[in-house]
PDB file of N, CA and C in Angstrom:
ATOM      1  N   MET A   1     -39.025  -7.292 -32.160  1.00  0.00           N
ATOM      2  CA  MET A   1     -38.141  -7.010 -31.064  1.00  0.00           C
ATOM      3  C   MET A   1     -36.813  -7.730 -31.321  1.00  0.00           C
ATOM      4  N   PRO A   2     -35.696  -7.006 -31.336  1.00  0.00           N
ATOM      5  CA  PRO A   2     -34.411  -7.655 -31.608  1.00  0.00           C
ATOM      6  C   PRO A   2     -33.991  -8.553 -30.450  1.00  0.00           C
ATOM      7  N   GLU A   3     -33.391  -9.655 -30.819  1.00  0.00           N
ATOM      8  CA  GLU A   3     -32.929 -10.605 -29.808  1.00  0.00           C
ATOM      9  C   GLU A   3     -31.599 -10.149 -29.251  1.00  0.00           C
ATOM     10  N   ARG A   4     -31.454 -10.275 -27.946  1.00  0.00           N
ATOM     11  CA  ARG A   4     -30.190  -9.924 -27.317  1.00  0.00           C
ATOM     12  C   ARG A   4     -29.213 -11.079 -27.518  1.00  0.00           C
ATOM     13  N   PRO A   5     -27.963 -10.760 -27.754  1.00  0.00           N
ATOM     14  CA  PRO A   5     -26.984 -11.844 -27.898  1.00  0.00           C
ATOM     15  C   PRO A   5     -26.810 -12.583 -26.572  1.00  0.00           C
ATOM     16  N   ALA A   6     -26.560 -13.867 -26.672  1.00  0.00           N
ATOM     17  CA  ALA A   6     -26.331 -14.668 -25.469  1.00  0.00           C
ATOM     18  C   ALA A   6     -25.079 -14.160 -24.776  1.00  0.00           C
ATOM     19  N   ARG A   7     -25.164 -14.018 -23.483  1.00  0.00           N
ATOM     20  CA  ARG A   7     -24.015 -13.529 -22.730  1.00  0.00           C
ATOM     21  C   ARG A   7     -23.303 -14.712 -22.091  1.00  0.00           C
ATOM     22  N   THR A   8     -22.027 -14.677 -22.206  1.00  0.00           N
ATOM     23  CA  THR A   8     -21.222 -15.728 -21.600  1.00  0.00           C
ATOM     24  C   THR A   8     -20.104 -15.084 -20.797  1.00  0.00           C
ATOM     25  N   TYR A   9     -19.447 -15.890 -20.015  1.00  0.00           N
ATOM     26  CA  TYR A   9     -18.308 -15.382 -19.275  1.00  0.00           C
ATOM     27  C   TYR A   9     -17.098 -16.239 -19.560  1.00  0.00           C
ATOM     28  N   SER A  10     -15.969 -15.744 -19.165  1.00  0.00           N
ATOM     29  CA  SER A  10     -14.704 -16.400 -19.445  1.00  0.00           C
ATOM     30  C   SER A  10     -14.728 -17.856 -18.998  1.00  0.00           C
ATOM     31  N   PRO A  11     -14.211 -18.752 -19.823  1.00  0.00           N
ATOM     32  CA  PRO A  11     -14.192 -20.172 -19.439  1.00  0.00           C
ATOM     33  C   PRO A  11     -13.268 -20.444 -18.249  1.00  0.00           C
ATOM     34  N   ASP A  12     -12.454 -19.463 -17.894  1.00  0.00           N
ATOM     35  CA  ASP A  12     -11.561 -19.629 -16.743  1.00  0.00           C
ATOM     36  C   ASP A  12     -12.287 -19.458 -15.416  1.00  0.00           C
ATOM     37  N   ILE A  13     -13.424 -18.793 -15.429  1.00  0.00           N
ATOM     38  CA  ILE A  13     -14.113 -18.467 -14.183  1.00  0.00           C
ATOM     39  C   ILE A  13     -14.630 -19.716 -13.477  1.00  0.00           C
ATOM     40  N   LEU A  14     -15.271 -20.616 -14.176  1.00  0.00           N
ATOM     41  CA  LEU A  14     -15.851 -21.796 -13.529  1.00  0.00           C
ATOM     42  C   LEU A  14     -14.787 -22.662 -12.852  1.00  0.00           C
ATOM     43  N   PRO A  15     -13.695 -23.025 -13.526  1.00  0.00           N
ATOM     44  CA  PRO A  15     -12.673 -23.823 -12.829  1.00  0.00           C
ATOM     45  C   PRO A  15     -12.072 -23.091 -11.632  1.00  0.00           C
ATOM     46  N   LEU A  16     -11.898 -21.768 -11.759  1.00  0.00           N
ATOM     47  CA  LEU A  16     -11.356 -21.002 -10.642  1.00  0.00           C
ATOM     48  C   LEU A  16     -12.332 -21.017  -9.475  1.00  0.00           C
ATOM     49  N   MET A  17     -13.612 -20.824  -9.748  1.00  0.00           N
ATOM     50  CA  MET A  17     -14.631 -20.848  -8.698  1.00  0.00           C
ATOM     51  C   MET A  17     -14.660 -22.219  -8.028  1.00  0.00           C
ATOM     52  N   GLN A  18     -14.612 -23.282  -8.817  1.00  0.00           N
ATOM     53  CA  GLN A  18     -14.611 -24.633  -8.251  1.00  0.00           C
ATOM     54  C   GLN A  18     -13.383 -24.862  -7.372  1.00  0.00           C
ATOM     55  N   SER A  19     -12.250 -24.373  -7.815  1.00  0.00           N
ATOM     56  CA  SER A  19     -11.023 -24.519  -7.040  1.00  0.00           C
ATOM     57  C   SER A  19     -11.123 -23.774  -5.714  1.00  0.00           C
ATOM     58  N   LEU A  20     -11.611 -22.543  -5.750  1.00  0.00           N
ATOM     59  CA  LEU A  20     -11.765 -21.758  -4.531  1.00  0.00           C
ATOM     60  C   LEU A  20     -12.738 -22.410  -3.562  1.00  0.00           C
ATOM     61  N   LEU A  21     -13.858 -22.888  -4.093  1.00  0.00           N
ATOM     62  CA  LEU A  21     -14.844 -23.555  -3.234  1.00  0.00           C
ATOM     63  C   LEU A  21     -14.284 -24.851  -2.649  1.00  0.00           C
ATOM     64  N   GLY A  22     -13.517 -25.575  -3.436  1.00  0.00           N
ATOM     65  CA  GLY A  22     -12.889 -26.797  -2.941  1.00  0.00           C
ATOM     66  C   GLY A  22     -11.905 -26.510  -1.824  1.00  0.00           C
ATOM     67  N   THR A  23     -11.140 -25.448  -1.983  1.00  0.00           N
ATOM     68  CA  THR A  23     -10.192 -25.055  -0.937  1.00  0.00           C
ATOM     69  C   THR A  23     -10.926 -24.670   0.336  1.00  0.00           C
ATOM     70  N   LEU A  24     -12.012 -23.920   0.204  1.00  0.00           N
ATOM     71  CA  LEU A  24     -12.805 -23.572   1.386  1.00  0.00           C
ATOM     72  C   LEU A  24     -13.354 -24.816   2.071  1.00  0.00           C
ATOM     73  N   ALA A  25     -13.818 -25.768   1.288  1.00  0.00           N
ATOM     74  CA  ALA A  25     -14.341 -27.012   1.866  1.00  0.00           C
ATOM     75  C   ALA A  25     -13.240 -27.749   2.629  1.00  0.00           C
ATOM     76  N   ASP A  26     -12.041 -27.790   2.061  1.00  0.00           N
ATOM     77  CA  ASP A  26     -10.918 -28.442   2.739  1.00  0.00           C
ATOM     78  C   ASP A  26     -10.595 -27.745   4.059  1.00  0.00           C
ATOM     79  N   ILE A  27     -10.590 -26.427   4.043  1.00  0.00           N
ATOM     80  CA  ILE A  27     -10.315 -25.651   5.254  1.00  0.00           C
ATOM     81  C   ILE A  27     -11.382 -25.923   6.308  1.00  0.00           C
ATOM     82  N   ASP A  28     -12.635 -25.984   5.883  1.00  0.00           N
ATOM     83  CA  ASP A  28     -13.733 -26.233   6.819  1.00  0.00           C
ATOM     84  C   ASP A  28     -13.671 -27.642   7.419  1.00  0.00           C
ATOM     85  N   VAL A  29     -13.322 -28.619   6.607  1.00  0.00           N
ATOM     86  CA  VAL A  29     -13.208 -29.994   7.115  1.00  0.00           C
ATOM     87  C   VAL A  29     -12.078 -30.077   8.137  1.00  0.00           C
ATOM     88  N   GLU A  30     -10.968 -29.451   7.815  1.00  0.00           N
ATOM     89  CA  GLU A  30      -9.840 -29.455   8.758  1.00  0.00           C
ATOM     90  C   GLU A  30     -10.239 -28.778  10.074  1.00  0.00           C
ATOM     91  N   PHE A  31     -10.962 -27.663   9.978  1.00  0.00           N
ATOM     92  CA  PHE A  31     -11.423 -26.964  11.173  1.00  0.00           C
ATOM     93  C   PHE A  31     -12.320 -27.862  12.022  1.00  0.00           C
ATOM     94  N   ARG A  32     -13.295 -28.499  11.384  1.00  0.00           N
ATOM     95  CA  ARG A  32     -14.216 -29.362  12.132  1.00  0.00           C
ATOM     96  C   ARG A  32     -13.488 -30.538  12.786  1.00  0.00           C
ATOM     97  N   THR A  33     -12.520 -31.097  12.083  1.00  0.00           N
ATOM     98  CA  THR A  33     -11.736 -32.206  12.632  1.00  0.00           C
ATOM     99  C   THR A  33     -10.943 -31.745  13.852  1.00  0.00           C
ATOM    100  N   ASP A  34     -10.272 -30.613  13.711  1.00  0.00           N
ATOM    101  CA  ASP A  34      -9.488 -30.079  14.831  1.00  0.00           C
ATOM    102  C   ASP A  34     -10.381 -29.696  16.008  1.00  0.00           C
ATOM    103  N   LEU A  35     -11.524 -29.107  15.710  1.00  0.00           N
ATOM    104  CA  LEU A  35     -12.465 -28.727  16.766  1.00  0.00           C
ATOM    105  C   LEU A  35     -12.943 -29.957  17.529  1.00  0.00           C
ATOM    106  N   GLU A  36     -13.263 -30.999  16.809  1.00  0.00           N
ATOM    107  CA  GLU A  36     -13.723 -32.243  17.451  1.00  0.00           C
ATOM    108  C   GLU A  36     -12.643 -32.811  18.366  1.00  0.00           C
ATOM    109  N   LYS A  37     -11.403 -32.765  17.924  1.00  0.00           N
ATOM    110  CA  LYS A  37     -10.291 -33.244  18.758  1.00  0.00           C
ATOM    111  C   LYS A  37     -10.196 -32.442  20.047  1.00  0.00           C
ATOM    112  N   ILE A  38     -10.339 -31.131  19.926  1.00  0.00           N
ATOM    113  CA  ILE A  38     -10.279 -30.279  21.119  1.00  0.00           C
ATOM    114  C   ILE A  38     -11.435 -30.599  22.050  1.00  0.00           C
ATOM    115  N   LEU A  39     -12.637 -30.692  21.493  1.00  0.00           N
ATOM    116  CA  LEU A  39     -13.813 -30.942  22.322  1.00  0.00           C
ATOM    117  C   LEU A  39     -13.729 -32.281  23.045  1.00  0.00           C
ATOM    118  N   GLN A  40     -13.107 -33.257  22.424  1.00  0.00           N
ATOM    119  CA  GLN A  40     -13.022 -34.588  23.025  1.00  0.00           C
ATOM    120  C   GLN A  40     -11.787 -34.765  23.915  1.00  0.00           C
ATOM    121  N   SER A  41     -10.937 -33.761  23.963  1.00  0.00           N
ATOM    122  CA  SER A  41      -9.716 -33.881  24.760  1.00  0.00           C
ATOM    123  C   SER A  41     -10.036 -33.818  26.252  1.00  0.00           C
ATOM    124  N   ALA A  42      -9.096 -34.287  27.037  1.00  0.00           N
ATOM    125  CA  ALA A  42      -9.289 -34.348  28.485  1.00  0.00           C
ATOM    126  C   ALA A  42      -8.742 -33.109  29.195  1.00  0.00           C
ATOM    127  N   VAL A  43      -8.347 -32.098  28.458  1.00  0.00           N
ATOM    128  CA  VAL A  43      -7.798 -30.897  29.098  1.00  0.00           C
ATOM    129  C   VAL A  43      -8.893 -30.111  29.805  1.00  0.00           C
ATOM    130  N   GLU A  44      -8.459 -29.243  30.722  1.00  0.00           N
ATOM    131  CA  GLU A  44      -9.422 -28.436  31.482  1.00  0.00           C
ATOM    132  C   GLU A  44     -10.170 -27.476  30.563  1.00  0.00           C
ATOM    133  N   GLU A  45     -11.397 -27.152  30.962  1.00  0.00           N
ATOM    134  CA  GLU A  45     -12.296 -26.331  30.141  1.00  0.00           C
ATOM    135  C   GLU A  45     -11.703 -24.972  29.755  1.00  0.00           C
ATOM    136  N   PRO A  46     -11.071 -24.236  30.672  1.00  0.00           N
ATOM    137  CA  PRO A  46     -10.516 -22.934  30.255  1.00  0.00           C
ATOM    138  C   PRO A  46      -9.476 -23.071  29.131  1.00  0.00           C
ATOM    139  N   LEU A  47      -8.653 -24.084  29.213  1.00  0.00           N
ATOM    140  CA  LEU A  47      -7.661 -24.321  28.173  1.00  0.00           C
ATOM    141  C   LEU A  47      -8.347 -24.715  26.857  1.00  0.00           C
ATOM    142  N   LYS A  48      -9.375 -25.521  26.971  1.00  0.00           N
ATOM    143  CA  LYS A  48     -10.163 -25.914  25.789  1.00  0.00           C
ATOM    144  C   LYS A  48     -10.735 -24.681  25.103  1.00  0.00           C
ATOM    145  N   GLN A  49     -11.309 -23.779  25.890  1.00  0.00           N
ATOM    146  CA  GLN A  49     -11.933 -22.589  25.329  1.00  0.00           C
ATOM    147  C   GLN A  49     -10.908 -21.694  24.641  1.00  0.00           C
ATOM    148  N   ARG A  50      -9.720 -21.586  25.220  1.00  0.00           N
ATOM    149  CA  ARG A  50      -8.665 -20.801  24.568  1.00  0.00           C
ATOM    150  C   ARG A  50      -8.236 -21.452  23.257  1.00  0.00           C
ATOM    151  N   ALA A  51      -8.118 -22.767  23.274  1.00  0.00           N
ATOM    152  CA  ALA A  51      -7.725 -23.486  22.059  1.00  0.00           C
ATOM    153  C   ALA A  51      -8.785 -23.324  20.974  1.00  0.00           C
ATOM    154  N   ILE A  52     -10.045 -23.367  21.360  1.00  0.00           N
ATOM    155  CA  ILE A  52     -11.137 -23.195  20.397  1.00  0.00           C
ATOM    156  C   ILE A  52     -11.115 -21.781  19.822  1.00  0.00           C
ATOM    157  N   ALA A  53     -10.898 -20.798  20.677  1.00  0.00           N
ATOM    158  CA  ALA A  53     -10.843 -19.403  20.194  1.00  0.00           C
ATOM    159  C   ALA A  53      -9.697 -19.221  19.202  1.00  0.00           C
ATOM    160  N   THR A  54      -8.555 -19.808  19.507  1.00  0.00           N
ATOM    161  CA  THR A  54      -7.406 -19.722  18.603  1.00  0.00           C
ATOM    162  C   THR A  54      -7.709 -20.427  17.287  1.00  0.00           C
ATOM    163  N   LEU A  55      -8.321 -21.591  17.380  1.00  0.00           N
ATOM    164  CA  LEU A  55      -8.685 -22.355  16.187  1.00  0.00           C
ATOM    165  C   LEU A  55      -9.673 -21.578  15.317  1.00  0.00           C
ATOM    166  N   GLU A  56     -10.674 -20.977  15.935  1.00  0.00           N
ATOM    167  CA  GLU A  56     -11.669 -20.201  15.183  1.00  0.00           C
ATOM    168  C   GLU A  56     -11.031 -18.993  14.497  1.00  0.00           C
ATOM    169  N   LYS A  57     -10.116 -18.328  15.205  1.00  0.00           N
ATOM    170  CA  LYS A  57      -9.426 -17.171  14.620  1.00  0.00           C
ATOM    171  C   LYS A  57      -8.610 -17.608  13.409  1.00  0.00           C
ATOM    172  N   ARG A  58      -7.865 -18.693  13.560  1.00  0.00           N
ATOM    173  CA  ARG A  58      -7.053 -19.192  12.455  1.00  0.00           C
ATOM    174  C   ARG A  58      -7.942 -19.615  11.281  1.00  0.00           C
ATOM    175  N   HIS A  59      -9.062 -20.243  11.587  1.00  0.00           N
ATOM    176  CA  HIS A  59      -9.997 -20.683  10.547  1.00  0.00           C
ATOM    177  C   HIS A  59     -10.502 -19.483   9.755  1.00  0.00           C
ATOM    178  N   HIS A  60     -10.898 -18.445  10.456  1.00  0.00           N
ATOM    179  CA  HIS A  60     -11.396 -17.232   9.794  1.00  0.00           C
ATOM    180  C   HIS A  60     -10.305 -16.607   8.924  1.00  0.00           C
ATOM    181  N   GLU A  61      -9.103 -16.518   9.463  1.00  0.00           N
ATOM    182  CA  GLU A  61      -7.987 -15.923   8.718  1.00  0.00           C
ATOM    183  C   GLU A  61      -7.635 -16.726   7.466  1.00  0.00           C
ATOM    184  N   ARG A  62      -7.697 -18.051   7.572  1.00  0.00           N
ATOM    185  CA  ARG A  62      -7.381 -18.899   6.416  1.00  0.00           C
ATOM    186  C   ARG A  62      -8.444 -18.784   5.330  1.00  0.00           C
ATOM    187  N   ARG A  63      -9.710 -18.654   5.738  1.00  0.00           N
ATOM    188  CA  ARG A  63     -10.824 -18.580   4.780  1.00  0.00           C
ATOM    189  C   ARG A  63     -10.913 -17.234   4.070  1.00  0.00           C
ATOM    190  N   ALA A  64     -10.546 -16.170   4.762  1.00  0.00           N
ATOM    191  CA  ALA A  64     -10.795 -14.804   4.285  1.00  0.00           C
ATOM    192  C   ALA A  64     -10.317 -14.534   2.864  1.00  0.00           C
ATOM    193  N   PRO A  65      -9.085 -14.876   2.489  1.00  0.00           N
ATOM    194  CA  PRO A  65      -8.662 -14.543   1.116  1.00  0.00           C
ATOM    195  C   PRO A  65      -9.461 -15.284   0.047  1.00  0.00           C
ATOM    196  N   TYR A  66      -9.869 -16.495   0.346  1.00  0.00           N
ATOM    197  CA  TYR A  66     -10.652 -17.275  -0.629  1.00  0.00           C
ATOM    198  C   TYR A  66     -12.061 -16.707  -0.767  1.00  0.00           C
ATOM    199  N   VAL A  67     -12.639 -16.296   0.352  1.00  0.00           N
ATOM    200  CA  VAL A  67     -13.969 -15.678   0.316  1.00  0.00           C
ATOM    201  C   VAL A  67     -13.917 -14.377  -0.473  1.00  0.00           C
ATOM    202  N   ARG A  68     -12.859 -13.592  -0.272  1.00  0.00           N
ATOM    203  CA  ARG A  68     -12.718 -12.341  -1.045  1.00  0.00           C
ATOM    204  C   ARG A  68     -12.635 -12.630  -2.541  1.00  0.00           C
ATOM    205  N   GLU A  69     -11.868 -13.629  -2.919  1.00  0.00           N
ATOM    206  CA  GLU A  69     -11.743 -13.978  -4.339  1.00  0.00           C
ATOM    207  C   GLU A  69     -13.078 -14.443  -4.922  1.00  0.00           C
ATOM    208  N   ILE A  70     -13.820 -15.236  -4.169  1.00  0.00           N
ATOM    209  CA  ILE A  70     -15.131 -15.687  -4.634  1.00  0.00           C
ATOM    210  C   ILE A  70     -16.055 -14.491  -4.816  1.00  0.00           C
ATOM    211  N   ASN A  71     -16.032 -13.566  -3.872  1.00  0.00           N
ATOM    212  CA  ASN A  71     -16.862 -12.362  -3.991  1.00  0.00           C
ATOM    213  C   ASN A  71     -16.497 -11.556  -5.230  1.00  0.00           C
ATOM    214  N   LYS A  72     -15.213 -11.441  -5.524  1.00  0.00           N
ATOM    215  CA  LYS A  72     -14.779 -10.732  -6.731  1.00  0.00           C
ATOM    216  C   LYS A  72     -15.310 -11.421  -7.985  1.00  0.00           C
ATOM    217  N   LEU A  73     -15.197 -12.751  -8.013  1.00  0.00           N
ATOM    218  CA  LEU A  73     -15.692 -13.496  -9.179  1.00  0.00           C
ATOM    219  C   LEU A  73     -17.196 -13.329  -9.340  1.00  0.00           C
ATOM    220  N   GLU A  74     -17.929 -13.376  -8.229  1.00  0.00           N
ATOM    221  CA  GLU A  74     -19.381 -13.201  -8.301  1.00  0.00           C
ATOM    222  C   GLU A  74     -19.736 -11.829  -8.860  1.00  0.00           C
ATOM    223  N   LYS A  75     -19.031 -10.798  -8.431  1.00  0.00           N
ATOM    224  CA  LYS A  75     -19.287  -9.454  -8.955  1.00  0.00           C
ATOM    225  C   LYS A  75     -18.954  -9.383 -10.445  1.00  0.00           C
ATOM    226  N   GLN A  76     -17.874 -10.026 -10.825  1.00  0.00           N
ATOM    227  CA  GLN A  76     -17.473 -10.049 -12.236  1.00  0.00           C
ATOM    228  C   GLN A  76     -18.562 -10.730 -13.067  1.00  0.00           C
ATOM    229  N   ILE A  77     -19.089 -11.822 -12.596  1.00  0.00           N
ATOM    230  CA  ILE A  77     -20.154 -12.534 -13.303  1.00  0.00           C
ATOM    231  C   ILE A  77     -21.408 -11.671 -13.382  1.00  0.00           C
ATOM    232  N   GLN A  78     -21.783 -11.031 -12.290  1.00  0.00           N
ATOM    233  CA  GLN A  78     -22.965 -10.170 -12.275  1.00  0.00           C
ATOM    234  C   GLN A  78     -22.845  -9.051 -13.304  1.00  0.00           C
ATOM    235  N   ARG A  79     -21.664  -8.439 -13.381  1.00  0.00           N
ATOM    236  CA  ARG A  79     -21.456  -7.356 -14.345  1.00  0.00           C
ATOM    237  C   ARG A  79     -21.639  -7.832 -15.779  1.00  0.00           C
ATOM    238  N   MET A  80     -21.251  -9.052 -16.047  1.00  0.00           N
ATOM    239  CA  MET A  80     -21.368  -9.603 -17.402  1.00  0.00           C
ATOM    240  C   MET A  80     -22.817  -9.776 -17.823  1.00  0.00           C
ATOM    241  N   PHE A  81     -23.704  -9.984 -16.851  1.00  0.00           N
ATOM    242  CA  PHE A  81     -25.104 -10.260 -17.189  1.00  0.00           C
ATOM    243  C   PHE A  81     -26.017  -9.067 -16.923  1.00  0.00           C
ATOM    244  N   GLU A  82     -25.452  -7.909 -16.692  1.00  0.00           N
ATOM    245  CA  GLU A  82     -26.298  -6.709 -16.483  1.00  0.00           C
ATOM    246  C   GLU A  82     -26.730  -6.126 -17.796  1.00  0.00           C
TER     247      GLU A  82
END
C-alpha cells in the first residue's frame, strides 16, 4: 500500500490564527470588564439594561470580523487535509 505524503499547511496560518484568537480574547476581556462596571454602577435598572444591550451589540459587532476570518482559516485547513 503506497504511503500518502504528509500534508502540511502554510506556516502563515498558525501565527494568523493565534493573532485572531488573541484579539478575540482581548475583546472578550474588555467586554467583561465593561459589563462588570455597568452591573456594579448605581444607575437605575432600566438605564443599566439599555447600557448592557448597547455593550452586547458592540461586543458582537467587534467580534464578528475576527470570527469570520477564523472560520475561513478553519475551512482552508480542512480542505488541505481532505
